């Protein structure tokens, strides 16, 4: 029996008669809080095969160091096994949650995603408040992963941390406290879970040598999903605070608190905690900067400057999934994300993907959830853009994103043929 999508395609005259077999690379990011990148890739591929049944379709979901990075890497790294651990959620006044992380079978590589433990999707919209939310769960997840890694031998074990996608603007203070850092406020050492509201009151921090020793021989790599600095008009509080529930008063308090916290961390880390990318994940990497001192004991490791350790999450993922090679071997690339907008083209995953495709001379079709504020020059970089909200409706695309992606992909392919 023909599927609803197949009937739609045939009724609209979308079925291609072209005898060629185009090579199509399907490389979507996740549609935030709707569908993850691997599932989105499968949905788009299904839509392609109905319209172009002879097409050679390869699925290569992408990520940029934010939500969904773990799933994408798990599909690409051989022998990476997924585990789950009970950790505190972003709000201390809510029950614990189960968070996933990855460990390669040889125990020389672990993958942790901040969003799994402290992500925006972990907090109901009505409960989002970065003054309250914190990264204690991330600290517990990191300690669990570190404890399972092998140490010793000629090479360090690696722990990849995808820093983006947080519900927090706590500078990583919650994670630092959970990992063993002593944080002193007005009432002395603080033993409770900490959040953004606590940053401004930090008067002193201390990290025992035994905590650093536990991380010796483990190279911590921080994968950032944005290039925003920690502070200023483009920083964690002012740009991302409103998205996470902060009002104007809270934004100013968070900004001041992050400045105080960055100074405290710089004194422990032996290097600055500012610069491009340090605003990722609400500044979540800042509280981890002192741990880079342990990594600096690994031969060949870089300085303790946090900025020198932040890597482009997209570039790391692209290398692992061999994205450049797969683009060059394709006739067309189809991508997607939740909202295609100006920020997409300013260092986010889809914008970086388009840049790679342009270098290789390969056209790109986009089937995002929505598209708003995209300037004419940016829109012209795509062969065609079709939005789920426009083609199937916002409600339908939210309730049934898999089917919405299938159908919108079919519609988008009307504007392209292998002979173009």
Short mmCIF file of C-alpha atoms in Angstrom, two decimals:
data_model
loop_
_atom_site.label_atom_id
_atom_site.label_comp_id
_atom_site.label_asym_id
_atom_site.label_seq_id
_atom_site.Cartn_x
_atom_site.Cartn_y
_atom_site.Cartn_z
CA UNK A 1 0.00 0.00 0.00
CA UNK A 2 1.33 3.45 -0.90
CA UNK A 3 2.25 5.74 1.99
CA UNK A 4 0.59 9.10 2.52
CA UNK A 5 3.82 10.74 1.39
CA UNK A 6 3.98 8.62 -1.76
CA UNK A 7 0.35 9.48 -2.61
CA UNK A 8 1.07 13.17 -2.06
CA UNK A 9 4.15 13.09 -4.27
CA UNK A 10 2.31 11.37 -7.11
CA UNK A 11 -0.74 13.63 -6.86
CA UNK A 12 1.44 16.73 -7.03
CA UNK A 13 3.46 15.41 -9.94
CA UNK A 14 6.70 15.39 -7.97
CA UNK A 15 8.00 11.98 -8.99
CA UNK A 16 11.17 12.44 -11.01
CA UNK A 17 11.46 10.81 -14.45
CA UNK A 18 15.16 11.62 -14.74
CA UNK A 19 17.05 8.37 -15.37
CA UNK A 20 20.22 9.64 -13.72
CA UNK A 21 21.18 8.46 -10.28
CA UNK A 22 22.18 11.59 -8.35
CA UNK A 23 24.42 11.24 -5.32
CA UNK A 24 22.66 13.11 -2.52
CA UNK A 25 24.22 13.86 0.83
CA UNK A 26 21.68 14.37 3.62
CA UNK A 27 23.34 16.39 6.38
CA UNK A 28 20.88 18.04 8.80
CA UNK A 29 21.44 19.46 12.24
CA UNK A 30 18.85 18.71 14.92
CA UNK A 31 15.59 20.66 14.98
CA UNK A 32 15.85 21.80 18.58
CA UNK A 33 13.35 20.20 21.00
CA UNK A 34 11.63 18.51 18.03
CA UNK A 35 13.77 15.87 16.29
CA UNK A 36 17.42 14.87 16.61
CA UNK A 37 19.84 15.04 13.69
CA UNK A 38 20.07 11.28 12.92
CA UNK A 39 16.27 10.97 12.83
CA UNK A 40 16.01 14.11 10.70
CA UNK A 41 18.51 12.61 8.26
CA UNK A 42 16.46 9.43 7.95
CA UNK A 43 13.26 11.41 7.34
CA UNK A 44 14.86 13.55 4.63
CA UNK A 45 16.39 10.48 2.99
CA UNK A 46 12.97 8.80 2.89
CA UNK A 47 11.54 11.86 1.15
CA UNK A 48 14.36 11.85 -1.38
CA UNK A 49 13.87 8.20 -2.26
CA UNK A 50 10.18 8.66 -3.01
CA UNK A 51 10.89 11.54 -5.40
CA UNK A 52 14.17 10.14 -6.79
CA UNK A 53 13.96 6.39 -6.20
CA UNK A 54 17.23 5.68 -7.99
CA UNK A 55 19.22 8.28 -6.08
CA UNK A 56 22.30 7.23 -4.14
CA UNK A 57 21.54 8.75 -0.73
CA UNK A 58 24.04 8.97 2.13
CA UNK A 59 23.03 10.17 5.60
CA UNK A 60 25.60 12.26 7.51
CA UNK A 61 23.86 14.12 10.35
CA UNK A 62 25.85 17.06 11.68
CA UNK A 63 26.26 18.87 14.99
CA UNK A 64 28.17 21.88 16.24
CA UNK A 65 28.94 21.13 19.87
CA UNK A 66 25.40 21.80 21.07
CA UNK A 67 22.37 19.61 21.68
CA UNK A 68 22.54 16.33 19.75
CA UNK A 69 26.33 16.16 19.38
CA UNK A 70 26.54 12.90 21.35
CA UNK A 71 24.05 11.12 19.07
CA UNK A 72 25.86 12.26 15.94
CA UNK A 73 29.26 11.14 17.23
CA UNK A 74 27.84 7.84 18.47
CA UNK A 75 26.74 7.08 14.92
CA UNK A 76 30.22 7.83 13.55
CA UNK A 77 32.81 6.68 16.10
CA UNK A 78 33.38 2.90 16.00
CA UNK A 79 32.85 1.13 19.32
CA UNK A 80 31.46 4.19 21.12
CA UNK A 81 29.00 2.74 23.62
CA UNK A 82 26.25 4.85 25.19
CA UNK A 83 25.78 4.77 28.96
CA UNK A 84 23.36 6.67 31.18
CA UNK A 85 23.87 7.99 34.68
CA UNK A 86 21.59 9.59 37.26
CA UNK A 87 22.63 13.20 37.87
CA UNK A 88 21.07 16.36 39.33
CA UNK A 89 18.96 18.22 36.80
CA UNK A 90 19.44 21.92 35.97
CA UNK A 91 17.09 22.90 38.81
CA UNK A 92 18.02 21.69 42.28
CA UNK A 93 14.37 21.82 43.32
CA UNK A 94 13.44 19.12 40.80
CA UNK A 95 14.10 15.34 40.85
CA UNK A 96 17.34 13.89 39.43
CA UNK A 97 17.45 12.95 35.74
CA UNK A 98 19.13 10.27 33.61
CA UNK A 99 21.83 11.67 31.33
CA UNK A 100 23.63 9.82 28.54
CA UNK A 101 27.34 9.85 27.72
CA UNK A 102 29.64 7.82 25.50
CA UNK A 103 32.68 5.65 26.16
CA UNK A 104 34.72 3.92 23.49
CA UNK A 105 35.29 0.27 24.17
CA UNK A 106 39.06 0.72 24.64
CA UNK A 107 38.31 3.31 27.37
CA UNK A 108 40.59 5.87 25.74
CA UNK A 109 37.82 8.20 24.55
CA UNK A 110 34.71 9.53 26.27
CA UNK A 111 32.07 11.94 24.97
CA UNK A 112 29.96 14.13 27.25
CA UNK A 113 27.29 16.59 26.17
CA UNK A 114 26.43 19.47 28.50
CA UNK A 115 22.88 19.56 27.13
CA UNK A 116 22.28 15.99 28.31
CA UNK A 117 22.65 17.01 31.94
CA UNK A 118 21.96 20.75 31.98
CA UNK A 119 20.27 21.47 28.65
CA UNK A 120 17.38 23.74 27.83
CA UNK A 121 15.21 20.77 26.87
CA UNK A 122 15.64 19.46 30.43
CA UNK A 123 13.63 22.38 31.84
CA UNK A 124 9.94 23.01 31.21
CA UNK A 125 9.38 26.40 29.53
CA UNK A 126 7.61 27.78 32.60
CA UNK A 127 10.55 26.80 34.84
CA UNK A 128 13.37 28.33 32.80
CA UNK A 129 15.40 30.83 34.81
CA UNK A 130 19.20 31.03 34.44
CA UNK A 131 19.46 32.67 37.85
CA UNK A 132 18.35 29.32 39.29
CA UNK A 133 19.54 26.68 36.83
CA UNK A 134 23.04 25.26 37.21
CA UNK A 135 25.51 22.76 35.81
CA UNK A 136 25.94 20.45 38.82
CA UNK A 137 24.66 17.56 36.69
CA UNK A 138 27.37 18.21 34.13
CA UNK A 139 29.99 17.98 36.87
CA UNK A 140 28.66 14.60 37.99
CA UNK A 141 28.59 13.36 34.39
CA UNK A 142 32.17 14.48 33.76
CA UNK A 143 33.40 12.79 36.92
CA UNK A 144 31.66 9.55 35.95
CA UNK A 145 33.20 9.61 32.47
CA UNK A 146 36.66 10.52 33.78
CA UNK A 147 36.61 7.68 36.30
CA UNK A 148 36.00 5.15 33.49
CA UNK A 149 38.82 6.35 31.24
CA UNK A 150 42.16 4.52 31.27
CA UNK A 151 45.18 6.55 32.23
CA UNK A 152 48.85 5.91 31.65
CA UNK A 153 50.77 4.88 28.58
CA UNK A 154 52.41 7.05 25.92
CA UNK A 155 49.21 8.88 24.96
CA UNK A 156 46.56 10.64 27.00
CA UNK A 157 42.96 9.53 27.03
CA UNK A 158 40.54 12.10 25.60
CA UNK A 159 37.27 13.45 26.94
CA UNK A 160 35.27 15.42 24.38
CA UNK A 161 32.83 17.85 26.00
CA UNK A 162 30.16 19.45 23.80
CA UNK A 163 29.62 22.70 25.68
CA UNK A 164 26.56 24.19 23.93
CA UNK A 165 22.82 23.88 24.39
CA UNK A 166 22.57 24.74 28.08
CA UNK A 167 19.67 26.07 30.12
CA UNK A 168 22.21 27.91 32.26
CA UNK A 169 24.29 31.07 32.47
CA UNK A 170 26.28 29.94 35.50
CA UNK A 171 29.81 30.02 34.08
CA UNK A 172 30.17 26.36 34.98
CA UNK A 173 30.15 27.12 38.71
CA UNK A 174 27.78 24.22 39.36
CA UNK A 175 30.02 21.77 37.51
CA UNK A 176 33.15 23.09 39.22
CA UNK A 177 31.60 22.65 42.65
CA UNK A 178 30.42 19.12 41.80
CA UNK A 179 33.94 18.22 40.62
CA UNK A 180 35.46 19.17 43.97
CA UNK A 181 36.20 22.89 43.84
CA UNK A 182 35.68 24.81 47.08
CA UNK A 183 33.57 27.88 46.42
CA UNK A 184 33.45 30.45 49.23
CA UNK A 185 30.65 32.98 49.49
CA UNK A 186 29.46 35.34 52.26
CA UNK A 187 28.51 32.42 54.49
CA UNK A 188 31.71 30.45 53.97
CA UNK A 189 32.26 27.33 51.78
CA UNK A 190 29.08 26.50 49.88
CA UNK A 191 27.98 22.87 49.77
CA UNK A 192 24.65 23.29 47.95
CA UNK A 193 24.13 23.11 44.18
CA UNK A 194 25.04 26.48 42.67
CA UNK A 195 23.55 28.50 39.81
CA UNK A 196 23.79 31.85 38.09
CA UNK A 197 22.51 33.77 41.10
CA UNK A 198 25.59 32.71 43.10
CA UNK A 199 28.30 34.03 40.78
CA UNK A 200 28.42 37.60 42.04
CA UNK A 201 28.87 36.56 45.69
CA UNK A 202 31.95 34.35 45.16
CA UNK A 203 34.77 35.77 47.26
CA UNK A 204 37.29 32.94 47.01
CA UNK A 205 37.81 29.60 45.28
CA UNK A 206 40.17 26.73 46.01
CA UNK A 207 41.04 23.53 44.20
CA UNK A 208 42.92 20.77 46.00
CA UNK A 209 45.87 19.22 44.18
CA UNK A 210 44.17 15.84 44.55
CA UNK A 211 41.36 17.03 42.26
CA UNK A 212 43.85 18.02 39.56
CA UNK A 213 45.71 14.74 40.02
CA UNK A 214 42.56 12.81 39.12
CA UNK A 215 42.57 14.53 35.72
CA UNK A 216 46.25 14.04 34.96
CA UNK A 217 46.61 12.02 31.77
CA UNK A 218 43.15 13.02 30.51
CA UNK A 219 43.04 15.57 27.72
CA UNK A 220 39.82 17.57 28.09
CA UNK A 221 38.68 19.00 24.75
CA UNK A 222 35.94 21.64 24.83
CA UNK A 223 33.74 21.80 21.73
CA UNK A 224 31.96 25.15 21.40
CA UNK A 225 28.88 25.73 19.25
CA UNK A 226 29.25 29.52 19.06
CA UNK A 227 32.07 32.06 18.90
CA UNK A 228 30.51 34.47 21.41
CA UNK A 229 32.76 35.73 24.21
CA UNK A 230 31.84 35.35 27.85
CA UNK A 231 31.17 39.05 28.49
CA UNK A 232 29.87 42.13 26.72
CA UNK A 233 27.08 42.84 24.24
CA UNK A 234 27.73 39.55 22.42
CA UNK A 235 28.32 37.58 25.61
CA UNK A 236 26.61 34.72 27.39
CA UNK A 237 24.25 36.78 29.53
CA UNK A 238 23.13 39.41 27.04
CA UNK A 239 22.74 37.20 23.96
CA UNK A 240 21.64 33.87 25.41
CA UNK A 241 20.14 34.91 28.75
CA UNK A 242 16.79 35.99 27.25
CA UNK A 243 16.48 32.67 25.39
CA UNK A 244 16.85 30.88 28.72
CA UNK A 245 14.30 32.93 30.65
CA UNK A 246 16.29 35.89 32.00
CA UNK A 247 14.69 39.32 32.30
CA UNK A 248 16.63 42.60 32.00
CA UNK A 249 17.46 42.76 35.71
CA UNK A 250 18.70 39.17 35.74
CA UNK A 251 20.84 39.76 32.65
CA UNK A 252 22.74 42.58 34.35
CA UNK A 253 23.27 40.52 37.51
CA UNK A 254 24.48 37.55 35.46
CA UNK A 255 26.87 39.77 33.51
CA UNK A 256 28.39 41.14 36.70
CA UNK A 257 28.57 37.68 38.22
CA UNK A 258 30.29 36.17 35.19
CA UNK A 259 32.93 38.90 35.32
CA UNK A 260 33.65 38.11 38.98
CA UNK A 261 33.71 34.36 38.30
CA UNK A 262 36.04 34.72 35.29
CA UNK A 263 38.60 36.52 37.47
CA UNK A 264 38.44 33.79 40.10
CA UNK A 265 38.89 31.05 37.49
CA UNK A 266 41.77 32.85 35.77
CA UNK A 267 43.66 32.87 39.08
CA UNK A 268 43.32 29.09 39.33
CA UNK A 269 43.77 28.27 35.66
CA UNK A 270 46.90 30.34 35.18
CA UNK A 271 45.44 31.99 32.10
CA UNK A 272 42.54 34.16 30.94
CA UNK A 273 38.99 32.82 30.68
CA UNK A 274 37.73 35.28 28.10
CA UNK A 275 37.79 35.43 24.30
CA UNK A 276 35.95 33.84 21.41
CA UNK A 277 33.81 30.84 22.29
CA UNK A 278 33.92 31.27 26.07
CA UNK A 279 30.25 32.30 26.05
CA UNK A 280 29.20 28.86 24.79
CA UNK A 281 26.83 26.96 27.06
CA UNK A 282 26.29 29.98 29.30
CA UNK A 283 30.04 30.14 29.89
CA UNK A 284 30.03 26.52 31.02
CA UNK A 285 33.65 25.94 30.04
CA UNK A 286 34.93 28.69 32.35
CA UNK A 287 34.43 26.65 35.51
CA UNK A 288 36.40 23.82 33.95
CA UNK A 289 39.40 25.95 32.96
CA UNK A 290 41.48 24.94 36.02
CA UNK A 291 41.24 21.30 34.96
CA UNK A 292 43.22 22.20 31.86
CA UNK A 293 46.23 22.55 34.17
CA UNK A 294 46.10 18.78 34.57
CA UNK A 295 45.90 18.35 30.82
CA UNK A 296 48.86 20.71 30.41
CA UNK A 297 51.03 18.04 32.06
CA UNK A 298 50.39 15.85 29.04
CA UNK A 299 53.33 16.18 26.60
CA UNK A 300 52.44 18.47 23.73
CA UNK A 301 49.37 19.95 25.45
CA UNK A 302 48.65 23.64 25.00
CA UNK A 303 48.65 26.44 27.57
CA UNK A 304 46.07 26.85 30.31
CA UNK A 305 44.45 29.74 28.40
CA UNK A 306 40.81 28.65 28.08
CA UNK A 307 40.50 30.20 24.63
CA UNK A 308 43.30 28.00 23.30
CA UNK A 309 41.40 24.88 24.38
CA UNK A 310 38.03 25.81 22.89
CA UNK A 311 37.54 24.14 19.54
CA UNK A 312 34.85 24.54 16.92
CA UNK A 313 32.38 21.76 17.64
CA UNK A 314 31.34 21.74 14.00
CA UNK A 315 34.91 21.32 12.75
CA UNK A 316 35.58 18.42 15.13
CA UNK A 317 32.36 16.65 14.15
CA UNK A 318 32.96 17.37 10.44
CA UNK A 319 36.38 15.75 10.66
CA UNK A 320 35.05 12.65 12.43
CA UNK A 321 32.19 12.12 9.93
CA UNK A 322 34.48 12.99 6.96
CA UNK A 323 32.07 15.68 5.84
CA UNK A 324 34.32 17.42 3.31
CA UNK A 325 35.04 14.18 1.46
CA UNK A 326 31.38 13.24 1.40
CA UNK A 327 30.38 16.67 0.06
CA UNK A 328 32.92 16.42 -2.77
CA UNK A 329 31.52 13.01 -3.69
CA UNK A 330 27.93 14.35 -3.96
CA UNK A 331 25.80 16.04 -6.60
CA UNK A 332 23.52 17.71 -4.05
CA UNK A 333 23.45 18.38 -0.32
CA UNK A 334 20.20 18.62 1.66
CA UNK A 335 20.30 20.11 5.14
CA UNK A 336 17.92 21.24 7.86
CA UNK A 337 17.73 22.89 11.27
CA UNK A 338 15.02 24.32 13.47
CA UNK A 339 15.32 27.94 12.36
CA UNK A 340 17.31 29.11 9.36
CA UNK A 341 18.21 32.73 10.11
CA UNK A 342 21.07 35.22 10.25
CA UNK A 343 22.78 33.37 13.10
CA UNK A 344 22.78 30.20 10.98
CA UNK A 345 25.17 31.84 8.54
CA UNK A 346 27.44 33.25 11.27
CA UNK A 347 29.34 30.16 12.36
CA UNK A 348 26.51 27.73 13.11
CA UNK A 349 26.53 24.21 11.66
CA UNK A 350 24.32 24.80 8.62
CA UNK A 351 26.20 27.94 7.62
CA UNK A 352 29.54 26.12 7.88
CA UNK A 353 28.14 23.25 5.84
CA UNK A 354 27.06 25.65 3.10
CA UNK A 355 30.56 27.13 3.05
CA UNK A 356 32.09 23.68 2.54
CA UNK A 357 29.62 22.91 -0.26
CA UNK A 358 30.39 26.22 -1.98
CA UNK A 359 34.11 25.42 -1.91
CA UNK A 360 33.35 22.13 -3.65
CA UNK A 361 30.84 23.65 -6.09
CA UNK A 362 27.96 21.51 -4.79
CA UNK A 363 24.40 22.97 -4.56
CA UNK A 364 22.50 22.92 -1.27
CA UNK A 365 18.78 22.59 -0.53
CA UNK A 366 17.50 23.58 2.93
CA UNK A 367 14.33 22.26 4.57
CA UNK A 368 14.34 24.06 7.96
CA UNK A 369 11.50 24.28 10.43
CA UNK A 370 11.22 28.02 9.85
CA UNK A 371 13.22 30.75 8.11
CA UNK A 372 13.15 34.32 9.37
CA UNK A 373 15.39 37.33 8.89
CA UNK A 374 17.63 35.67 6.31
CA UNK A 375 19.06 38.38 4.06
CA UNK A 376 18.93 38.09 0.29
CA UNK A 377 22.62 37.32 -0.11
CA UNK A 378 22.46 34.47 2.41
CA UNK A 379 19.29 33.03 0.88
CA UNK A 380 20.97 33.06 -2.55
CA UNK A 381 23.58 30.60 -1.25
CA UNK A 382 20.90 27.87 -1.30
CA UNK A 383 19.49 26.20 -4.40
CA UNK A 384 16.09 26.25 -2.75
CA UNK A 385 14.65 26.79 0.74
CA UNK A 386 11.37 25.20 1.81
CA UNK A 387 10.20 25.52 5.42
CA UNK A 388 8.22 22.89 7.27
CA UNK A 389 6.00 25.56 8.84
CA UNK A 390 5.07 26.93 5.40
CA UNK A 391 4.56 23.60 3.64
CA UNK A 392 2.77 21.52 6.29
CA UNK A 393 1.95 24.07 9.00
CA UNK A 394 3.67 24.97 12.27
CA UNK A 395 1.47 22.71 14.41
CA UNK A 396 1.89 19.67 12.17
CA UNK A 397 5.65 20.13 11.91
CA UNK A 398 5.88 20.31 15.70
CA UNK A 399 3.64 17.27 16.32
CA UNK A 400 4.99 15.07 13.52
CA UNK A 401 8.43 16.39 12.51
CA UNK A 402 9.50 13.15 10.81
CA UNK A 403 6.59 13.17 8.37
CA UNK A 404 6.88 16.93 7.92
CA UNK A 405 10.51 16.57 6.87
CA UNK A 406 9.64 13.79 4.45
CA UNK A 407 6.93 15.80 2.74
CA UNK A 408 8.83 19.11 2.67
CA UNK A 409 11.87 17.39 1.19
CA UNK A 410 9.69 16.03 -1.59
CA UNK A 411 8.31 19.51 -2.30
CA UNK A 412 11.79 21.06 -2.26
CA UNK A 413 13.11 18.61 -4.82
CA UNK A 414 10.66 19.99 -7.39
CA UNK A 415 13.10 22.88 -7.77
CA UNK A 416 16.08 20.70 -8.57
CA UNK A 417 16.91 17.94 -11.02
CA UNK A 418 20.14 15.95 -11.48
CA UNK A 419 20.64 17.51 -14.89
CA UNK A 420 20.90 21.07 -13.48
#
